[in-house]
CSV table of C-alpha atoms and ligand atoms in Angstrom, one decimal:
chain,number,residue,atom,x,y,z
A,1,MET,CA,-16.8,17.2,-5.2
A,2,GLY,CA,-16.1,19.8,-2.6
A,3,LYS,CA,-18.2,22.7,-1.3
A,4,GLU,CA,-19.6,25.2,-3.7
A,5,THR,CA,-19.7,27.9,-1.1
A,6,LEU,CA,-19.2,28.2,2.6
A,7,SER,CA,-21.7,29.7,5.1
A,8,ILE,CA,-20.8,32.1,7.8
A,9,THR,CA,-20.6,29.3,10.3
A,10,GLU,CA,-18.6,27.1,8.0
A,11,THR,CA,-16.2,30.0,7.3
A,12,ARG,CA,-15.8,30.4,11.1
A,13,ASP,CA,-15.2,26.7,11.5
A,14,MET,CA,-12.6,26.7,8.7
A,15,MET,CA,-10.7,29.5,10.5
A,16,VAL,CA,-10.8,27.5,13.8
A,17,ALA,CA,-9.4,24.6,11.9
A,18,VAL,CA,-6.6,26.9,10.5
A,19,ALA,CA,-5.9,28.1,14.1
A,20,ASP,CA,-5.6,24.5,15.3
A,21,LYS,CA,-3.3,23.5,12.5
A,22,ILE,CA,-1.0,26.5,13.1
A,23,ILE,CA,-0.9,25.8,16.8
A,24,GLU,CA,0.0,22.2,16.0
A,25,ALA,CA,2.8,23.4,13.6
A,26,GLU,CA,4.4,25.6,16.2
A,27,PRO,CA,7.7,23.4,16.3
A,28,ILE,CA,7.9,23.6,12.5
A,29,LEU,CA,7.4,27.4,12.4
A,30,THR,CA,9.9,27.8,15.3
A,31,ASP,CA,12.5,25.7,13.4
A,32,ALA,CA,11.9,27.7,10.2
A,33,ASP,CA,12.4,31.1,12.0
A,34,ARG,CA,15.4,29.8,14.0
A,35,ALA,CA,17.1,29.0,10.7
A,36,LEU,CA,16.7,32.5,9.2
A,37,GLY,CA,15.3,34.8,12.0
A,38,ASP,CA,15.1,34.9,15.7
A,39,GLY,CA,13.0,31.8,16.3
A,40,ASP,CA,9.9,33.4,17.7
A,41,HIS,CA,7.5,32.9,14.7
A,42,GLY,CA,6.1,29.7,16.0
A,43,VAL,CA,5.3,31.0,19.5
A,44,GLY,CA,4.0,34.3,18.0
A,45,MET,CA,1.7,32.5,15.6
A,46,GLU,CA,0.5,30.1,18.4
A,47,ARG,CA,-0.3,33.1,20.6
A,48,GLY,CA,-2.2,34.8,17.7
A,49,MET,CA,-4.1,31.7,16.8
A,50,ASN,CA,-5.2,31.1,20.4
A,51,ALA,CA,-6.6,34.7,20.4
A,52,VAL,CA,-8.3,33.9,17.1
A,53,LYS,CA,-10.0,30.9,18.6
A,54,GLU,CA,-11.2,33.0,21.5
A,55,ALA,CA,-12.5,35.8,19.3
A,56,LEU,CA,-14.3,33.3,16.9
A,57,ALA,CA,-16.0,31.6,19.9
A,58,SER,CA,-17.2,34.7,21.6
A,59,GLU,CA,-19.1,36.5,18.8
A,60,GLU,CA,-21.8,36.1,16.2
A,61,PHE,CA,-20.8,37.2,12.7
A,62,PRO,CA,-23.2,39.0,10.3
A,63,SER,CA,-21.0,38.2,7.2
A,64,VAL,CA,-18.1,36.0,6.1
A,65,GLY,CA,-16.0,39.1,5.6
A,66,LYS,CA,-16.4,40.0,9.3
A,67,VAL,CA,-15.1,36.5,10.3
A,68,PHE,CA,-11.8,37.2,8.4
A,69,MET,CA,-11.7,40.7,9.9
A,70,ALA,CA,-12.0,39.3,13.4
A,71,VAL,CA,-9.2,36.9,12.7
A,72,GLY,CA,-7.0,39.8,11.6
A,73,MET,CA,-7.9,42.0,14.6
A,74,ALA,CA,-7.2,39.1,17.0
A,75,MET,CA,-3.8,38.4,15.4
A,76,MET,CA,-2.8,42.1,15.3
A,77,SER,CA,-3.7,42.8,18.9
A,78,SER,CA,-2.2,39.6,20.4
A,79,MET,CA,1.0,39.0,18.4
A,80,GLY,CA,2.7,42.4,18.2
A,81,GLY,CA,5.9,42.8,16.2
A,82,ALA,CA,6.3,42.7,12.4
A,83,SER,CA,4.4,39.6,11.9
A,84,GLY,CA,1.4,40.6,14.0
A,85,ALA,CA,1.0,43.6,11.8
A,86,VAL,CA,1.4,41.8,8.5
A,87,PHE,CA,-0.6,38.7,9.3
A,88,GLY,CA,-3.3,40.9,10.9
A,89,THR,CA,-3.4,43.1,7.8
A,90,LEU,CA,-3.7,40.0,5.6
A,91,PHE,CA,-7.0,38.9,7.2
A,92,ARG,CA,-8.3,42.5,7.9
A,93,SER,CA,-7.7,43.7,4.3
A,94,GLY,CA,-8.9,40.4,2.9
A,95,GLY,CA,-12.1,40.4,5.0
A,96,LYS,CA,-12.8,44.0,4.2
A,97,ALA,CA,-12.8,43.1,0.5
A,98,ILE,CA,-15.9,41.0,1.0
A,99,LYS,CA,-17.2,42.6,4.2
A,100,ASP,CA,-20.9,42.2,3.6
A,101,ALA,CA,-20.9,38.8,1.9
A,102,GLU,CA,-23.1,36.2,3.6
A,103,VAL,CA,-21.5,33.3,1.8
A,104,LEU,CA,-18.0,32.6,0.8
A,105,ASP,CA,-17.8,31.7,-2.9
A,106,ALA,CA,-14.9,31.2,-5.3
A,107,ALA,CA,-14.7,34.9,-6.2
A,108,GLY,CA,-14.9,35.8,-2.5
A,109,ILE,CA,-11.9,33.7,-1.4
A,110,VAL,CA,-9.9,34.9,-4.4
A,111,ALA,CA,-10.7,38.5,-3.3
A,112,VAL,CA,-9.6,37.7,0.3
A,113,PHE,CA,-6.2,36.5,-0.9
A,114,LYS,CA,-5.8,39.2,-3.5
A,115,GLU,CA,-6.8,42.2,-1.3
A,116,GLY,CA,-5.1,40.6,1.7
A,117,THR,CA,-1.8,40.3,-0.2
A,118,GLU,CA,-2.1,43.9,-1.5
A,119,GLY,CA,-2.6,45.0,2.1
A,120,VAL,CA,0.4,43.2,3.3
A,121,MET,CA,2.6,44.6,0.6
A,122,THR,CA,1.4,48.1,1.2
A,123,ARG,CA,1.8,47.8,5.0
A,124,GLY,CA,5.0,45.9,5.1
A,125,GLY,CA,6.8,47.2,2.0
A,126,ALA,CA,8.0,43.7,0.9
A,127,LYS,CA,8.2,43.1,-2.8
A,128,PRO,CA,8.1,39.7,-4.6
A,129,GLY,CA,11.5,38.0,-4.2
A,130,ASP,CA,12.4,39.6,-0.8
A,131,LYS,CA,11.9,36.1,0.8
A,132,THR,CA,8.9,36.9,3.0
A,133,MET,CA,5.3,35.6,3.3
A,134,VAL,CA,4.5,37.8,0.2
A,135,ASP,CA,6.4,35.1,-1.9
A,136,ALA,CA,3.8,32.5,-0.8
A,137,LEU,CA,0.8,35.0,-0.8
A,138,LEU,CA,1.2,36.5,-4.3
A,139,PRO,CA,1.5,33.2,-6.2
A,140,ALA,CA,-1.5,32.0,-4.1
A,141,ALA,CA,-3.6,35.0,-5.1
A,142,GLU,CA,-2.5,34.8,-8.7
A,143,ALA,CA,-3.2,31.1,-9.0
A,144,GLY,CA,-6.7,31.6,-7.5
A,145,GLU,CA,-7.5,34.4,-10.0
A,146,LYS,CA,-6.2,32.4,-13.0
A,147,ALA,CA,-8.1,29.3,-12.1
A,148,ALA,CA,-11.4,31.1,-12.5
A,149,ALA,CA,-12.9,28.4,-10.3
A,150,ALA,CA,-16.7,27.7,-10.2
A,151,THR,CA,-16.6,26.6,-6.5
A,152,VAL,CA,-14.9,27.7,-3.4
A,153,SER,CA,-13.2,24.3,-3.0
A,154,GLU,CA,-11.7,24.5,-6.6
A,155,ALA,CA,-10.5,28.0,-5.9
A,156,LEU,CA,-8.8,26.8,-2.7
A,157,VAL,CA,-7.1,24.0,-4.5
A,158,ALA,CA,-5.5,26.5,-6.8
A,159,ILE,CA,-4.7,28.9,-4.0
A,160,ALA,CA,-3.1,26.2,-1.9
A,161,ASP,CA,-1.0,25.0,-4.8
A,162,GLY,CA,0.2,28.5,-5.4
A,163,ALA,CA,1.1,29.0,-1.8
A,164,GLU,CA,3.0,25.7,-1.6
A,165,ALA,CA,4.9,26.5,-4.8
A,166,GLY,CA,5.7,30.0,-3.6
A,167,LYS,CA,6.9,28.6,-0.2
A,168,GLU,CA,9.2,26.2,-2.1
A,169,ALA,CA,10.4,29.0,-4.4
A,170,SER,CA,11.3,31.1,-1.4
A,171,LYS,CA,14.1,28.5,-0.6
A,172,ASP,CA,16.0,29.9,-3.7
A,173,MET,CA,15.7,33.5,-2.6
A,174,ILE,CA,18.2,35.6,-0.8
A,175,ALA,CA,16.6,37.6,2.1
A,176,THR,CA,16.5,41.3,1.7
A,177,MET,CA,14.1,42.2,4.4
A,178,GLY,CA,13.9,42.0,8.1
A,179,ARG,CA,16.1,39.9,10.4
A,180,ALA,CA,17.2,37.4,7.7
A,181,LYS,CA,18.7,40.2,5.6
A,182,THR,CA,22.1,40.1,7.4
A,183,LEU,CA,22.5,36.4,6.4
A,184,GLY,CA,22.7,37.3,2.7
A,185,GLU,CA,23.5,34.1,0.7
A,186,LYS,CA,23.4,32.1,3.8
A,187,SER,CA,19.6,32.4,3.7
A,188,LEU,CA,19.6,30.2,0.6
A,189,GLY,CA,18.2,26.7,0.8
A,190,LYS,CA,15.6,27.4,3.5
A,191,ALA,CA,12.0,28.5,3.2
A,192,ASP,CA,10.8,31.8,4.8
A,193,ALA,CA,8.9,31.1,8.1
A,194,GLY,CA,6.0,33.4,7.2
A,195,ALA,CA,5.7,31.6,3.8
A,196,VAL,CA,5.6,28.3,5.6
A,197,SER,CA,2.7,29.7,7.7
A,198,VAL,CA,0.9,30.9,4.6
A,199,ALA,CA,1.2,27.5,3.0
A,200,ILE,CA,-0.2,25.7,6.1
A,201,ILE,CA,-3.1,28.2,6.2
A,202,ALA,CA,-4.0,27.8,2.6
A,203,ALA,CA,-3.7,23.9,2.7
A,204,THR,CA,-6.0,23.8,5.8
A,205,MET,CA,-8.6,25.9,4.1
A,206,ARG,CA,-8.4,23.7,1.0
A,207,ASP,CA,-8.9,20.5,3.1
A,208,PHE,CA,-11.8,22.1,5.0
A,209,ALA,CA,-13.6,23.0,1.8
A,210,ALA,CA,-12.9,19.7,0.0
B,301,ADP,P1,9.6,38.9,13.6
B,301,ADP,O1,10.2,39.2,12.3
B,301,ADP,O2,9.2,40.2,14.3
B,301,ADP,O3,10.5,38.1,14.5
B,301,ADP,P2,8.0,36.6,13.1
B,301,ADP,O4,9.2,35.8,13.3
B,301,ADP,O5,6.8,36.2,13.8
B,301,ADP,O6,8.3,38.1,13.4
B,301,ADP,O7,7.6,36.5,11.6
B,301,ADP,C1,8.6,36.6,10.6
B,301,ADP,C2,7.9,36.5,9.3
B,301,ADP,O8,7.1,37.6,9.1
B,301,ADP,C3,8.9,36.5,8.2
B,301,ADP,O9,9.3,35.2,7.9
B,301,ADP,C4,8.1,37.1,7.0
B,301,ADP,O10,7.5,36.1,6.2
B,301,ADP,C5,7.1,38.0,7.7
B,301,ADP,N1,7.4,39.4,7.6
B,301,ADP,C6,8.1,40.1,8.5
B,301,ADP,N2,8.2,41.4,8.1
B,301,ADP,C7,7.5,41.5,6.9
B,301,ADP,C8,7.2,42.5,6.0
B,301,ADP,N3,7.6,43.7,6.1
B,301,ADP,N4,6.4,42.2,4.9
B,301,ADP,C9,6.0,41.0,4.7
B,301,ADP,N5,6.2,39.9,5.6
B,301,ADP,C10,7.0,40.2,6.6
B,302,MG,MG1,10.9,36.0,14.3
């Protein structure tokens, strides 16, 4: 059946599960970034997610939005670099969109992905097709909106499907942003590292709410 909504505590626990899954996936993210970038994405995300776990353990949150905002702040201040800014923005902008909500419902999680994606695009300047995390985020947000789900668990099924499809589609894109840009057509065939992270994040959220 899956959860209708998530409480503040459940939302926090879901983000701890996300942090654990990303930390566990460090070798996968390292390999993905080694293929197309400089190989530091796994270690950077691991550092960010350790900071997230610390932040989530040390504070009480008045709303579900503030949980996501704390995730973004922790990533931004611990990771540095391009991905610290963009992943931090994802959760900060996403959380801001529902900042006073006391439960996370279907519309809330869709708003997190929609506003988070817009924040990333504004901040980082990547457009769809540039072979970045945006190529997993945008289809995730759009799938969530289109599903018009009744429950948070249904919304997350659509969001995770969209993220996974977007990650797969990024294999057929030629990088035009960041470090992978110099590879040109050699960037074909492999998924963008940030898109791999987004797919793992969305799948972990889906499994938590199931
Ligand atoms: P860095 O690029 O500083 O080495 P990471 O390796 O941790 O940082 O992260 C790389 C990922 O960050 C890319 O795979 C891409 O998905 C994402 N990324 C980097 N710059 C941008 C940007 N301007 N807009 C959106 N995503 C970006
Ligand atoms: Mg890198």
